[in-house]
């Protein structure tokens, strides 16, 4: 039995393949071949492809065409229907099919597959559309044997909700931040908790050290709305800034006060919206070095490289 792709390359999921079976036919009228396929050689569920008549007597080659699809066959068939005649035979061929999905691989005791050496550029992976609040999420899919595993309902950990519930809570707060409003005509105050700040914004927590409880700590260099969303992020909240116009403000504030994940997310959005030109490229490169922004530095260098010819 031989299997090959119509494209002449490695066999991939979705390809049209040619199946060739060398057989010995007793008669062109009474001999035939039934061809089946399965996607799991270890626990096969057979799907019927078709019945093919012998083209003549004696040694012959039967040819069939089939389109490879992923997943189990929609309808199972009984492959054990041959009689015990002297000319009856059943043969199998196992071959590897490369899946279409990029980076997808199968692991386990029944598979020797260790994935494929397909690598994406870092600059592509960290594009905002691939990030979830600045985090690159890698999805691992595993199949559970339902017959062997019975998992009871487990309540969700509510710590995150409780922490977010403390956001701007005046009664339990031990820190008070004070900022000038947009026109500097008055002050805006936000309550916070030193224990949460030490974990999520260490530089901001150090700024509060030595001050008495609820003694105002001045934040003179950040816009109130930017600082408010930074605090909400620190408490585990979901924020939706105007990244196109304010990404740089969040880079500055998050970098200064040690909210690293927010800084990386803001940097990714800034790079996404940045329109590099010969005039502004040097300024952005210097800004990237000053603020330790590797994504922005990489994007600026790529622009220089592509426009150096």
PDB file of N, CA, C and O in Angstrom, residues 163 174-175 177 192-211 231 234-235 257-260:
ATOM      1  N   UNK A 163     -10.201  41.656  46.300  1.00  0.00           N
ATOM      2  CA  UNK A 163      -9.174  42.694  46.187  1.00  0.00           C
ATOM      3  C   UNK A 163      -9.700  43.887  45.402  1.00  0.00           C
ATOM      4  O   UNK A 163      -9.491  45.042  45.783  1.00  0.00           O
ATOM      5  N   UNK A 174      -5.123  52.858  54.104  1.00  0.00           N
ATOM      6  CA  UNK A 174      -4.118  53.458  54.975  1.00  0.00           C
ATOM      7  C   UNK A 174      -3.175  54.371  54.194  1.00  0.00           C
ATOM      8  O   UNK A 174      -2.174  54.849  54.726  1.00  0.00           O
ATOM      9  N   UNK A 175      -3.496  54.604  52.908  1.00  0.00           N
ATOM     10  CA  UNK A 175      -2.694  55.482  52.055  1.00  0.00           C
ATOM     11  C   UNK A 175      -3.640  56.430  51.326  1.00  0.00           C
ATOM     12  O   UNK A 175      -4.726  56.035  50.899  1.00  0.00           O
ATOM     13  N   UNK A 177      -3.451  59.310  48.180  1.00  0.00           N
ATOM     14  CA  UNK A 177      -2.707  60.010  47.134  1.00  0.00           C
ATOM     15  C   UNK A 177      -3.445  61.292  46.756  1.00  0.00           C
ATOM     16  O   UNK A 177      -4.682  61.321  46.704  1.00  0.00           O
ATOM     17  N   UNK A 192      -5.899  54.183  48.965  1.00  0.00           N
ATOM     18  CA  UNK A 192      -5.255  52.927  48.568  1.00  0.00           C
ATOM     19  C   UNK A 192      -4.782  52.176  49.814  1.00  0.00           C
ATOM     20  O   UNK A 192      -4.957  52.641  50.952  1.00  0.00           O
ATOM     21  N   UNK A 193      -4.153  51.007  49.596  1.00  0.00           N
ATOM     22  CA  UNK A 193      -3.710  50.127  50.682  1.00  0.00           C
ATOM     23  C   UNK A 193      -2.242  49.784  50.469  1.00  0.00           C
ATOM     24  O   UNK A 193      -1.858  49.270  49.407  1.00  0.00           O
ATOM     25  N   UNK A 194      -1.428  50.047  51.459  1.00  0.00           N
ATOM     26  CA  UNK A 194       0.023  49.869  51.321  1.00  0.00           C
ATOM     27  C   UNK A 194       0.400  48.420  51.042  1.00  0.00           C
ATOM     28  O   UNK A 194       1.349  48.149  50.299  1.00  0.00           O
ATOM     29  N   UNK A 195      -0.335  47.453  51.625  1.00  0.00           N
ATOM     30  CA  UNK A 195      -0.006  46.047  51.425  1.00  0.00           C
ATOM     31  C   UNK A 195      -0.174  45.641  49.961  1.00  0.00           C
ATOM     32  O   UNK A 195       0.657  44.920  49.396  1.00  0.00           O
ATOM     33  N   UNK A 196      -1.237  46.119  49.322  1.00  0.00           N
ATOM     34  CA  UNK A 196      -1.466  45.814  47.902  1.00  0.00           C
ATOM     35  C   UNK A 196      -0.434  46.517  47.039  1.00  0.00           C
ATOM     36  O   UNK A 196       0.081  45.955  46.071  1.00  0.00           O
ATOM     37  N   UNK A 197      -0.088  47.748  47.397  1.00  0.00           N
ATOM     38  CA  UNK A 197       0.905  48.496  46.623  1.00  0.00           C
ATOM     39  C   UNK A 197       2.274  47.817  46.679  1.00  0.00           C
ATOM     40  O   UNK A 197       2.997  47.778  45.685  1.00  0.00           O
ATOM     41  N   UNK A 198       2.657  47.274  47.841  1.00  0.00           N
ATOM     42  CA  UNK A 198       3.959  46.613  47.964  1.00  0.00           C
ATOM     43  C   UNK A 198       4.072  45.429  47.010  1.00  0.00           C
ATOM     44  O   UNK A 198       5.145  45.134  46.490  1.00  0.00           O
ATOM     45  N   UNK A 199       2.959  44.751  46.763  1.00  0.00           N
ATOM     46  CA  UNK A 199       2.978  43.579  45.897  1.00  0.00           C
ATOM     47  C   UNK A 199       2.906  43.930  44.422  1.00  0.00           C
ATOM     48  O   UNK A 199       3.581  43.319  43.604  1.00  0.00           O
ATOM     49  N   UNK A 200       2.097  44.954  44.081  1.00  0.00           N
ATOM     50  CA  UNK A 200       1.810  45.220  42.668  1.00  0.00           C
ATOM     51  C   UNK A 200       2.450  46.483  42.122  1.00  0.00           C
ATOM     52  O   UNK A 200       2.565  46.623  40.899  1.00  0.00           O
ATOM     53  N   UNK A 201       2.840  47.405  42.989  1.00  0.00           N
ATOM     54  CA  UNK A 201       3.462  48.655  42.534  1.00  0.00           C
ATOM     55  C   UNK A 201       4.518  49.066  43.564  1.00  0.00           C
ATOM     56  O   UNK A 201       4.337  50.030  44.314  1.00  0.00           O
ATOM     57  N   UNK A 202       5.639  48.343  43.624  1.00  0.00           N
ATOM     58  CA  UNK A 202       6.625  48.555  44.695  1.00  0.00           C
ATOM     59  C   UNK A 202       7.190  49.959  44.750  1.00  0.00           C
ATOM     60  O   UNK A 202       7.414  50.496  45.842  1.00  0.00           O
ATOM     61  N   UNK A 203       7.408  50.576  43.602  1.00  0.00           N
ATOM     62  CA  UNK A 203       7.950  51.941  43.614  1.00  0.00           C
ATOM     63  C   UNK A 203       6.938  52.923  44.195  1.00  0.00           C
ATOM     64  O   UNK A 203       7.312  53.874  44.899  1.00  0.00           O
ATOM     65  N   UNK A 204       5.684  52.710  43.924  1.00  0.00           N
ATOM     66  CA  UNK A 204       4.633  53.561  44.487  1.00  0.00           C
ATOM     67  C   UNK A 204       4.507  53.328  45.988  1.00  0.00           C
ATOM     68  O   UNK A 204       4.271  54.276  46.760  1.00  0.00           O
ATOM     69  N   UNK A 205       4.698  52.086  46.427  1.00  0.00           N
ATOM     70  CA  UNK A 205       4.648  51.786  47.859  1.00  0.00           C
ATOM     71  C   UNK A 205       5.796  52.463  48.595  1.00  0.00           C
ATOM     72  O   UNK A 205       5.610  52.978  49.716  1.00  0.00           O
ATOM     73  N   UNK A 206       6.991  52.458  47.994  1.00  0.00           N
ATOM     74  CA  UNK A 206       8.142  53.110  48.650  1.00  0.00           C
ATOM     75  C   UNK A 206       7.928  54.607  48.795  1.00  0.00           C
ATOM     76  O   UNK A 206       8.443  55.230  49.734  1.00  0.00           O
ATOM     77  N   UNK A 207       7.163  55.191  47.897  1.00  0.00           N
ATOM     78  CA  UNK A 207       6.885  56.619  47.973  1.00  0.00           C
ATOM     79  C   UNK A 207       6.068  56.956  49.227  1.00  0.00           C
ATOM     80  O   UNK A 207       6.142  58.090  49.740  1.00  0.00           O
ATOM     81  N   UNK A 208       5.308  55.962  49.721  1.00  0.00           N
ATOM     82  CA  UNK A 208       4.445  56.190  50.885  1.00  0.00           C
ATOM     83  C   UNK A 208       5.139  55.875  52.202  1.00  0.00           C
ATOM     84  O   UNK A 208       4.576  56.150  53.283  1.00  0.00           O
ATOM     85  N   UNK A 209       6.318  55.289  52.160  1.00  0.00           N
ATOM     86  CA  UNK A 209       7.011  54.931  53.385  1.00  0.00           C
ATOM     87  C   UNK A 209       7.402  56.180  54.178  1.00  0.00           C
ATOM     88  O   UNK A 209       7.869  57.167  53.610  1.00  0.00           O
ATOM     89  N   UNK A 210       7.205  56.120  55.476  1.00  0.00           N
ATOM     90  CA  UNK A 210       7.559  57.239  56.338  1.00  0.00           C
ATOM     91  C   UNK A 210       6.439  58.220  56.563  1.00  0.00           C
ATOM     92  O   UNK A 210       6.502  59.042  57.487  1.00  0.00           O
ATOM     93  N   UNK A 211       5.386  58.180  55.755  1.00  0.00           N
ATOM     94  CA  UNK A 211       4.261  59.103  55.947  1.00  0.00           C
ATOM     95  C   UNK A 211       3.284  58.512  56.947  1.00  0.00           C
ATOM     96  O   UNK A 211       3.136  57.294  57.054  1.00  0.00           O
ATOM     97  N   UNK A 231      -4.096  52.734  39.285  1.00  0.00           N
ATOM     98  CA  UNK A 231      -4.486  52.139  40.568  1.00  0.00           C
ATOM     99  C   UNK A 231      -5.477  50.991  40.370  1.00  0.00           C
ATOM    100  O   UNK A 231      -5.374  49.934  41.009  1.00  0.00           O
ATOM    101  N   UNK A 234      -3.649  47.976  39.340  1.00  0.00           N
ATOM    102  CA  UNK A 234      -2.919  47.413  40.476  1.00  0.00           C
ATOM    103  C   UNK A 234      -3.825  46.526  41.328  1.00  0.00           C
ATOM    104  O   UNK A 234      -3.401  45.488  41.843  1.00  0.00           O
ATOM    105  N   UNK A 235      -5.100  46.905  41.423  1.00  0.00           N
ATOM    106  CA  UNK A 235      -6.055  46.135  42.218  1.00  0.00           C
ATOM    107  C   UNK A 235      -6.689  44.985  41.421  1.00  0.00           C
ATOM    108  O   UNK A 235      -7.616  44.336  41.904  1.00  0.00           O
ATOM    109  N   UNK A 257       6.399  53.935  38.583  1.00  0.00           N
ATOM    110  CA  UNK A 257       5.869  53.413  39.837  1.00  0.00           C
ATOM    111  C   UNK A 257       5.892  51.883  39.913  1.00  0.00           C
ATOM    112  O   UNK A 257       5.302  51.296  40.820  1.00  0.00           O
ATOM    113  N   UNK A 258       6.575  51.233  38.961  1.00  0.00           N
ATOM    114  CA  UNK A 258       6.836  49.804  39.092  1.00  0.00           C
ATOM    115  C   UNK A 258       5.693  48.888  38.735  1.00  0.00           C
ATOM    116  O   UNK A 258       5.671  47.734  39.188  1.00  0.00           O
ATOM    117  N   UNK A 259       4.757  49.334  37.897  1.00  0.00           N
ATOM    118  CA  UNK A 259       3.665  48.468  37.432  1.00  0.00           C
ATOM    119  C   UNK A 259       4.107  47.903  36.074  1.00  0.00           C
ATOM    120  O   UNK A 259       3.707  48.388  35.011  1.00  0.00           O
ATOM    121  N   UNK A 260       4.940  46.889  36.112  1.00  0.00           N
ATOM    122  CA  UNK A 260       5.669  46.439  34.929  1.00  0.00           C
ATOM    123  C   UNK A 260       4.743  45.896  33.844  1.00  0.00           C
ATOM    124  O   UNK A 260       4.905  46.203  32.660  1.00  0.00           O
TER     125      UNK A 260
END
